[in-house]
């Protein structure tokens, strides 16, 4: 790897991590169940592992995301909303950063484009022209962009389930008016990377090495077609600035399957390659 390539990788990792650091420094129980199989007698682990394939069959959906982070007594929540094409693995999100603790500063929404191996951000922050995008190679991020973009890529969230090691059928519930089956378990990021699509294989492998633990507890809610309607992951990683473990709960809602998705990635001239100011 050339010196220039190494610089780009370090630069990209710092940019995406800045979304998370900006927030950290600026800022009903379900019924119990112990059945190993669901009401139809299928093995819960296999049902959960197939959820990503069911999304590919659904083609696309709208999505809402929420990421809650806690460290050193500080808790922040980042919210996002957009659309995602599961076949092309392309998505578009508008990510809303929380206000400063005093409530005096409202950050502009960050526009994000999600693509295999890449994250594009507009309105990233100081030093970036308003009409320019910042591109980050997600394969270079220690969390595989499951966290530092402020929203988990919806299909990456589903592909984490390919590494499900345990899964328990909790029971039937309701998500936004849709009857779903609730499963709870733990996924292994290393195993997930082995079975993931080419678009997320390297990113999940990086996350398996970069997180404080490669074991990811999850709750997932599947509809009658096996599609994810809601998924919640709990990640843990080390904050590079403070050295403390950061607990992250990432929730993704999927709805309006088959919704039109028109994501156009920026041309090279629209990507900013200069220095990003720290906020």
Short mmCIF file of C-alpha atoms in Angstrom, two decimals:
data_model
loop_
_atom_site.label_atom_id
_atom_site.label_comp_id
_atom_site.label_asym_id
_atom_site.label_seq_id
_atom_site.Cartn_x
_atom_site.Cartn_y
_atom_site.Cartn_z
CA UNK A 1 0.00 0.00 0.00
CA UNK A 2 1.40 3.39 -0.97
CA UNK A 3 1.83 6.24 1.50
CA UNK A 4 -0.99 8.13 -0.26
CA UNK A 5 -3.38 5.17 0.11
CA UNK A 6 -2.51 4.84 3.78
CA UNK A 7 -3.26 8.53 4.26
CA UNK A 8 -6.66 8.14 2.59
CA UNK A 9 -7.58 5.20 4.81
CA UNK A 10 -6.59 7.06 7.99
CA UNK A 11 -8.39 10.18 6.76
CA UNK A 12 -11.57 8.28 5.94
CA UNK A 13 -11.67 6.48 9.27
CA UNK A 14 -11.24 9.76 11.11
CA UNK A 15 -14.05 11.41 9.16
CA UNK A 16 -16.65 8.76 9.96
CA UNK A 17 -15.54 8.47 13.57
CA UNK A 18 -16.06 12.22 13.81
CA UNK A 19 -19.83 11.74 13.47
CA UNK A 20 -19.80 9.64 16.62
CA UNK A 21 -17.25 11.76 18.51
CA UNK A 22 -19.23 14.93 17.74
CA UNK A 23 -22.18 13.50 19.62
CA UNK A 24 -20.26 11.99 22.51
CA UNK A 25 -18.20 15.08 23.25
CA UNK A 26 -20.96 17.61 22.43
CA UNK A 27 -23.47 16.35 24.14
CA UNK A 28 -41.86 -2.24 27.12
CA UNK A 29 -40.69 -5.48 28.00
CA UNK A 30 -41.84 -8.33 25.77
CA UNK A 31 -43.45 -11.45 27.13
CA UNK A 32 -41.01 -14.17 28.10
CA UNK A 33 -40.44 -17.33 26.13
CA UNK A 34 -37.96 -20.19 26.24
CA UNK A 35 -38.96 -22.30 23.25
CA UNK A 36 -36.04 -23.21 20.99
CA UNK A 37 -38.43 -23.32 18.03
CA UNK A 38 -41.21 -21.03 16.89
CA UNK A 39 -44.87 -22.00 16.75
CA UNK A 40 -44.35 -23.68 13.37
CA UNK A 41 -41.60 -25.93 14.65
CA UNK A 42 -38.80 -24.34 12.62
CA UNK A 43 -35.38 -23.93 14.17
CA UNK A 44 -35.11 -20.34 15.42
CA UNK A 45 -31.45 -19.92 14.52
CA UNK A 46 -32.06 -20.90 10.90
CA UNK A 47 -35.11 -18.66 10.67
CA UNK A 48 -33.08 -15.68 11.87
CA UNK A 49 -30.15 -16.43 9.57
CA UNK A 50 -32.45 -16.38 6.53
CA UNK A 51 -33.84 -12.91 7.30
CA UNK A 52 -31.32 -11.11 5.08
CA UNK A 53 -32.30 -13.26 2.08
CA UNK A 54 -35.96 -12.40 2.68
CA UNK A 55 -35.08 -8.70 2.38
CA UNK A 56 -33.38 -9.29 -0.96
CA UNK A 57 -36.60 -10.92 -2.13
CA UNK A 58 -38.52 -7.84 -0.97
CA UNK A 59 -36.29 -5.66 -3.19
CA UNK A 60 -36.50 -2.41 -1.17
CA UNK A 61 -38.12 -0.57 1.72
CA UNK A 62 -38.30 2.66 3.63
CA UNK A 63 -36.37 2.77 6.89
CA UNK A 64 -36.05 4.64 10.16
CA UNK A 65 -32.97 4.30 12.33
CA UNK A 66 -32.09 5.17 15.90
CA UNK A 67 -28.67 4.92 17.54
CA UNK A 68 -28.30 5.39 21.29
CA UNK A 69 -24.83 5.76 22.78
CA UNK A 70 -23.73 5.96 26.39
CA UNK A 71 -20.31 6.63 27.86
CA UNK A 72 -19.10 8.33 31.01
CA UNK A 73 -22.61 9.31 32.05
CA UNK A 74 -23.35 10.93 28.67
CA UNK A 75 -26.19 9.55 26.53
CA UNK A 76 -27.03 10.73 23.03
CA UNK A 77 -29.43 9.56 20.32
CA UNK A 78 -28.94 9.94 16.56
CA UNK A 79 -31.95 9.39 14.30
CA UNK A 80 -32.19 8.73 10.59
CA UNK A 81 -34.80 8.19 7.90
CA UNK A 82 -34.62 7.13 4.27
CA UNK A 83 -34.89 4.32 1.72
CA UNK A 84 -32.82 1.24 0.86
CA UNK A 85 -32.46 -1.09 -2.14
CA UNK A 86 -31.51 -4.52 -0.80
CA UNK A 87 -30.63 -6.00 -4.19
CA UNK A 88 -28.26 -3.22 -5.20
CA UNK A 89 -27.22 -2.57 -1.56
CA UNK A 90 -27.73 1.16 -2.06
CA UNK A 91 -29.44 3.47 0.39
CA UNK A 92 -30.05 7.09 1.26
CA UNK A 93 -30.52 8.46 4.78
CA UNK A 94 -31.05 11.84 6.39
CA UNK A 95 -29.30 11.62 9.75
CA UNK A 96 -30.24 14.03 12.55
CA UNK A 97 -27.61 14.75 15.19
CA UNK A 98 -28.75 15.68 18.71
CA UNK A 99 -28.61 19.22 20.01
CA UNK A 100 -25.85 20.33 22.32
CA UNK A 101 -26.57 19.64 26.03
CA UNK A 102 -27.74 23.24 26.53
CA UNK A 103 -30.06 22.89 23.54
CA UNK A 104 -28.62 25.98 21.93
CA UNK A 105 -27.14 24.46 18.78
CA UNK A 106 -29.08 22.53 16.16
CA UNK A 107 -26.83 20.65 13.75
CA UNK A 108 -27.72 20.47 10.09
CA UNK A 109 -28.89 17.01 8.98
CA UNK A 110 -26.14 14.87 7.49
CA UNK A 111 -27.12 13.35 4.16
CA UNK A 112 -25.68 9.86 3.76
CA UNK A 113 -25.48 7.56 0.77
CA UNK A 114 -24.79 3.89 1.54
CA UNK A 115 -23.06 1.67 -0.99
CA UNK A 116 -21.06 -1.59 -0.89
CA UNK A 117 -17.77 -0.72 0.79
CA UNK A 118 -18.42 3.03 0.89
CA UNK A 119 -20.22 5.76 2.83
CA UNK A 120 -20.81 9.21 1.33
CA UNK A 121 -21.69 12.14 3.61
CA UNK A 122 -22.82 15.67 2.84
CA UNK A 123 -23.05 18.46 5.45
CA UNK A 124 -20.38 16.56 7.32
CA UNK A 125 -19.06 19.63 9.13
CA UNK A 126 -16.54 22.43 9.24
CA UNK A 127 -14.14 22.75 6.34
CA UNK A 128 -16.25 20.84 3.81
CA UNK A 129 -17.88 22.94 1.06
CA UNK A 130 -21.70 22.80 1.15
CA UNK A 131 -21.92 21.18 -2.30
CA UNK A 132 -19.29 18.50 -1.69
CA UNK A 133 -19.49 14.92 -0.42
CA UNK A 134 -17.01 13.14 1.84
CA UNK A 135 -16.31 9.51 0.89
CA UNK A 136 -15.26 6.91 3.46
CA UNK A 137 -14.05 3.40 2.70
CA UNK A 138 -16.12 1.41 5.22
CA UNK A 139 -13.76 -1.55 4.93
CA UNK A 140 -11.12 0.57 6.67
CA UNK A 141 -13.34 1.35 9.68
CA UNK A 142 -12.77 -0.67 12.83
CA UNK A 143 -16.54 -1.06 13.25
CA UNK A 144 -17.34 -1.73 9.58
CA UNK A 145 -19.65 1.32 9.65
CA UNK A 146 -22.10 -0.44 11.94
CA UNK A 147 -21.72 2.52 14.32
CA UNK A 148 -19.57 5.47 13.27
CA UNK A 149 -21.82 6.72 10.48
CA UNK A 150 -24.49 7.42 13.08
CA UNK A 151 -26.80 4.82 11.52
CA UNK A 152 -26.37 1.13 10.79
CA UNK A 153 -26.61 0.19 7.12
CA UNK A 154 -29.99 -1.67 7.01
CA UNK A 155 -28.68 -4.61 5.00
CA UNK A 156 -25.50 -4.84 7.10
CA UNK A 157 -27.76 -5.00 10.16
CA UNK A 158 -29.57 -7.92 8.56
CA UNK A 159 -26.35 -9.66 7.53
CA UNK A 160 -25.11 -9.62 11.12
CA UNK A 161 -27.85 -12.18 11.70
CA UNK A 162 -26.11 -14.60 9.34
CA UNK A 163 -23.76 -15.15 12.26
CA UNK A 164 -26.54 -16.02 14.73
CA UNK A 165 -25.21 -18.55 17.24
CA UNK A 166 -28.24 -18.59 19.53
CA UNK A 167 -31.84 -17.54 18.98
CA UNK A 168 -34.93 -17.94 21.14
CA UNK A 169 -38.48 -17.48 19.96
CA UNK A 170 -40.01 -14.95 22.38
CA UNK A 171 -43.54 -14.73 21.03
CA UNK A 172 -45.91 -12.91 18.73
CA UNK A 173 -46.03 -9.11 18.96
CA UNK A 174 -47.08 -6.06 16.96
CA UNK A 175 -44.77 -3.60 15.18
CA UNK A 176 -46.47 -0.58 13.59
CA UNK A 177 -49.69 -2.52 13.09
CA UNK A 178 -48.02 -5.63 11.65
CA UNK A 179 -48.09 -8.98 13.42
CA UNK A 180 -44.51 -10.21 13.90
CA UNK A 181 -42.55 -13.00 15.55
CA UNK A 182 -39.96 -11.82 18.06
CA UNK A 183 -36.60 -13.61 18.35
CA UNK A 184 -33.79 -12.83 20.77
CA UNK A 185 -30.23 -14.12 20.57
CA UNK A 186 -26.54 -13.47 19.97
CA UNK A 187 -24.65 -13.22 16.68
CA UNK A 188 -20.93 -13.68 16.04
CA UNK A 189 -19.51 -11.02 13.69
CA UNK A 190 -16.73 -13.30 12.50
CA UNK A 191 -19.18 -16.00 11.44
CA UNK A 192 -21.46 -13.37 9.91
CA UNK A 193 -18.58 -12.11 7.75
CA UNK A 194 -17.97 -15.59 6.38
CA UNK A 195 -21.53 -15.89 5.03
CA UNK A 196 -22.14 -12.21 4.18
CA UNK A 197 -22.52 -10.82 0.68
CA UNK A 198 -19.47 -9.44 -1.09
CA UNK A 199 -20.64 -5.91 -0.29
CA UNK A 200 -20.38 -6.40 3.48
CA UNK A 201 -17.96 -9.29 3.95
CA UNK A 202 -14.86 -7.15 4.55
CA UNK A 203 -16.70 -4.58 6.65
CA UNK A 204 -18.12 -7.20 9.01
CA UNK A 205 -14.71 -8.87 9.24
CA UNK A 206 -13.23 -5.51 10.28
CA UNK A 207 -15.96 -5.08 12.89
CA UNK A 208 -15.25 -8.56 14.30
CA UNK A 209 -11.70 -7.41 15.05
CA UNK A 210 -12.45 -3.80 16.00
CA UNK A 211 -15.26 -4.07 18.54
CA UNK A 212 -14.66 -4.75 22.22
CA UNK A 213 -16.36 -8.12 21.58
CA UNK A 214 -17.44 -9.87 18.40
CA UNK A 215 -20.56 -11.20 20.14
CA UNK A 216 -23.60 -9.03 19.34
CA UNK A 217 -26.87 -9.46 21.27
CA UNK A 218 -29.94 -8.81 19.11
CA UNK A 219 -33.72 -8.67 19.09
CA UNK A 220 -35.37 -9.12 15.69
CA UNK A 221 -39.02 -9.00 14.67
CA UNK A 222 -40.00 -10.91 11.50
CA UNK A 223 -43.28 -10.77 9.58
CA UNK A 224 -45.06 -13.71 7.95
CA UNK A 225 -42.75 -13.49 4.92
CA UNK A 226 -39.64 -13.69 7.12
CA UNK A 227 -38.78 -10.05 6.45
CA UNK A 228 -37.27 -7.90 9.18
CA UNK A 229 -39.69 -5.28 10.44
CA UNK A 230 -37.53 -4.23 13.37
CA UNK A 231 -34.05 -5.16 14.53
CA UNK A 232 -32.06 -3.99 17.53
CA UNK A 233 -28.36 -4.67 18.04
CA UNK A 234 -26.24 -3.91 21.10
CA UNK A 235 -22.63 -3.15 20.23
CA UNK A 236 -19.66 -2.37 22.46
CA UNK A 237 -16.45 -0.67 21.34
CA UNK A 238 -13.62 1.37 22.79
CA UNK A 239 -13.75 5.15 22.38
CA UNK A 240 -10.36 6.09 20.95
CA UNK A 241 -10.42 9.58 22.47
CA UNK A 242 -11.27 8.59 26.03
CA UNK A 243 -10.35 4.93 26.14
CA UNK A 244 -13.72 4.02 27.68
CA UNK A 245 -16.06 1.30 26.51
CA UNK A 246 -19.02 2.77 24.63
CA UNK A 247 -22.36 0.96 24.73
CA UNK A 248 -24.38 1.40 21.53
CA UNK A 249 -27.94 0.28 20.85
CA UNK A 250 -28.82 0.46 17.16
CA UNK A 251 -32.44 0.05 16.10
CA UNK A 252 -33.63 -0.22 12.48
CA UNK A 253 -37.27 -0.20 11.38
CA UNK A 254 -38.23 -1.39 7.87
CA UNK A 255 -41.60 -0.69 6.25
CA UNK A 256 -43.31 0.05 2.92
CA UNK A 257 -41.53 -2.80 1.10
CA UNK A 258 -41.14 -2.26 -2.63
CA UNK A 259 -40.86 1.53 -2.24
CA UNK A 260 -39.01 3.23 -5.14
CA UNK A 261 -35.32 3.92 -4.50
CA UNK A 262 -33.26 6.25 -6.67
CA UNK A 263 -29.73 6.58 -5.28
CA UNK A 264 -27.12 8.27 -7.44
CA UNK A 265 -23.57 8.15 -6.14
CA UNK A 266 -21.49 11.34 -6.46
CA UNK A 267 -19.07 11.86 -9.34
CA UNK A 268 -15.40 12.19 -8.52
CA UNK A 269 -15.53 15.98 -8.94
CA UNK A 270 -18.22 16.18 -6.26
CA UNK A 271 -16.11 14.44 -3.60
CA UNK A 272 -14.09 16.60 -1.21
CA UNK A 273 -10.50 15.45 -0.71
CA UNK A 274 -9.27 18.22 1.57
CA UNK A 275 -8.76 18.36 5.30
CA UNK A 276 -11.76 17.98 7.61
CA UNK A 277 -11.77 20.39 10.57
CA UNK A 278 -12.40 18.91 14.00
CA UNK A 279 -15.66 20.03 15.62
#
